[in-house]
Short mmCIF file of C-alpha atoms in Angstrom, two decimals:
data_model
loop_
_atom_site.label_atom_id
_atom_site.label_comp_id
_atom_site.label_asym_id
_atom_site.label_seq_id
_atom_site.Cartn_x
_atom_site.Cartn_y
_atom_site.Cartn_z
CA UNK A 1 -6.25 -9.78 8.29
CA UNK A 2 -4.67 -6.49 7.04
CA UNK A 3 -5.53 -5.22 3.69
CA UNK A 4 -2.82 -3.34 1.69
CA UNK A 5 -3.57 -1.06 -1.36
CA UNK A 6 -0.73 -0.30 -3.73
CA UNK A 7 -1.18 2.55 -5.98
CA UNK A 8 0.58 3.65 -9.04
CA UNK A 9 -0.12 5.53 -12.35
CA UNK A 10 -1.24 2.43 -14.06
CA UNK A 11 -1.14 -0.08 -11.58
CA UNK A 12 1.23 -2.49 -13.18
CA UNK A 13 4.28 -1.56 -12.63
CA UNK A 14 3.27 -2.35 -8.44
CA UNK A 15 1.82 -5.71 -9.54
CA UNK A 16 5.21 -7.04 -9.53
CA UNK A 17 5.99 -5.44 -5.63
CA UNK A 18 2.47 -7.14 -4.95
CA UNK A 19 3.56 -10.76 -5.85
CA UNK A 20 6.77 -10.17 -4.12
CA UNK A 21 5.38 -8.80 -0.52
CA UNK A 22 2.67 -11.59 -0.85
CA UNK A 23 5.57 -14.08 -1.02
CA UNK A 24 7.56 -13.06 2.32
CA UNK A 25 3.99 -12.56 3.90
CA UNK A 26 3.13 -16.33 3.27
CA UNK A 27 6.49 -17.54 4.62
CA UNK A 28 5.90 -15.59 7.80
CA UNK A 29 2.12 -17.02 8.46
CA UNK A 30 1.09 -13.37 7.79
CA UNK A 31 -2.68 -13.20 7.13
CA UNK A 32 -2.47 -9.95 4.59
CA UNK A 33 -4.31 -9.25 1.27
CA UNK A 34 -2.42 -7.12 -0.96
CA UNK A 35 -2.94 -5.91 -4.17
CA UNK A 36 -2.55 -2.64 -6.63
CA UNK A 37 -4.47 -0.24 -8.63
CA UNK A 38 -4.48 2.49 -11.07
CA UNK A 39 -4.42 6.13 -9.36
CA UNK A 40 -7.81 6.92 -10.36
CA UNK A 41 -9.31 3.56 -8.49
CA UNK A 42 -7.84 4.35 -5.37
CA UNK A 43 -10.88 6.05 -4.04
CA UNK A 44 -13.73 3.07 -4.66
CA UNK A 45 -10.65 0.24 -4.09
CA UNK A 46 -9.51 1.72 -0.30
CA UNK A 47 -12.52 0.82 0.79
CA UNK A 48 -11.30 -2.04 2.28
CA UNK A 49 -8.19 -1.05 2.80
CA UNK A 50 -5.95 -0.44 6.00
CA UNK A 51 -3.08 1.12 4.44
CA UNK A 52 -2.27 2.68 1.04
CA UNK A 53 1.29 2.27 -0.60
CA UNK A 54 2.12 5.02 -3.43
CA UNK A 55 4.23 4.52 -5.90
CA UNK A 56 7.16 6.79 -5.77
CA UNK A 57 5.78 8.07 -9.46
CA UNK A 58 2.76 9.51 -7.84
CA UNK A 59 4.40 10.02 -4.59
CA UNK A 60 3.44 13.99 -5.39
CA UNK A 61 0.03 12.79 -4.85
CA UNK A 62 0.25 11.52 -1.04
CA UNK A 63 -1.28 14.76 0.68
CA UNK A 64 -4.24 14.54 -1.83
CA UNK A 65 -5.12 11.05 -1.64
CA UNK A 66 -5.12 11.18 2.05
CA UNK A 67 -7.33 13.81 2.13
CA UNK A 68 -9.72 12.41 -0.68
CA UNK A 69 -9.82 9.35 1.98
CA UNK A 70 -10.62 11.75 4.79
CA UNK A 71 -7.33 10.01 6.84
CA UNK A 72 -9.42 6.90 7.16
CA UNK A 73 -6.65 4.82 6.39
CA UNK A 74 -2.55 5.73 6.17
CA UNK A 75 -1.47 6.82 2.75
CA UNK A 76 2.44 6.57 2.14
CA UNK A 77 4.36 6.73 -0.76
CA UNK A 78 7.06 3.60 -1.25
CA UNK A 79 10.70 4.52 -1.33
CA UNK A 80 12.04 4.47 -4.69
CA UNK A 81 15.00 2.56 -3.82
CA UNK A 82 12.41 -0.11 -1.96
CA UNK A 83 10.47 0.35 -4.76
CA UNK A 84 13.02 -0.21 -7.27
CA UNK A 85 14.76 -3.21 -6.14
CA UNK A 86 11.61 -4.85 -5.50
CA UNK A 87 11.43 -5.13 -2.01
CA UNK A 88 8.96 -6.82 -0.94
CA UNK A 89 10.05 -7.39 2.52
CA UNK A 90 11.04 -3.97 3.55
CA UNK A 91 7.37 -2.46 1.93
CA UNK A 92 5.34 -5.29 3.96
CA UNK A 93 7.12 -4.03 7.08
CA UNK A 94 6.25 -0.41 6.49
CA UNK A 95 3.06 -0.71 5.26
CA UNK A 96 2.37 -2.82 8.73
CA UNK A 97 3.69 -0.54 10.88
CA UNK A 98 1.62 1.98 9.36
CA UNK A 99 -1.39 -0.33 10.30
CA UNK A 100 -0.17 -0.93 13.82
CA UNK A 101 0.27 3.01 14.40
CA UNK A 102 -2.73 4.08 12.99
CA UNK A 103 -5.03 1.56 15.17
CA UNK A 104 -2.86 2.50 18.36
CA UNK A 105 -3.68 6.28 17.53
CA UNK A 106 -7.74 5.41 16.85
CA UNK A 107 -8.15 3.00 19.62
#
């Protein structure tokens, strides 16, 4: 199972990205659990999480949520054009990669 935090300003405008990446996850037999949150609830909400996907709103943010984290997990911000055309495909293949590298880099 891979847990993905999404992360924007209010955490709306990513629950749409959410439904979408949960859709092409499920037709590929990917066990995944993905779901978004307001900036301020990243801290208490990454607990669980693997990876964390930014909105490219708060994309200025990356360098400080990663450090408020302490680089337990990846923190990237989502592309805007990924992020605008609701790409749900391409931001379930980053934010797995992003998974995959960061366990090859802790093992």
């Amino acid at each position: 199972m891979v847990n993905i935090l999404l992360c924007c300003n209010e955490g709306m405008s990513t629950s749409f990205l959410v439904k979408k990446m949960q859709e092409v996850a499920d037709k590929n037999s990917l066990k995944v659990k993905i779901w978004a949150v307001s900036e301020p609830r990243v801290d208490t909400e990454s607990e669980e999480a693997d990876v964390v996907m930014l909105g490219p709103q708060i994309a200025f943010l990356e360098g400080k949520i990663q450090e408020r984290l302490n680089n337990r997990v990846p923190v990237e911000a989502i592309s805007a054009e990924d992020f605008g055309r609701i790409n749900g495909a391409a931001v379930l293949k980053r934010a797995l990669t992003l998974v995959k590298n960061h366990r090859a880099a802790n093992a």
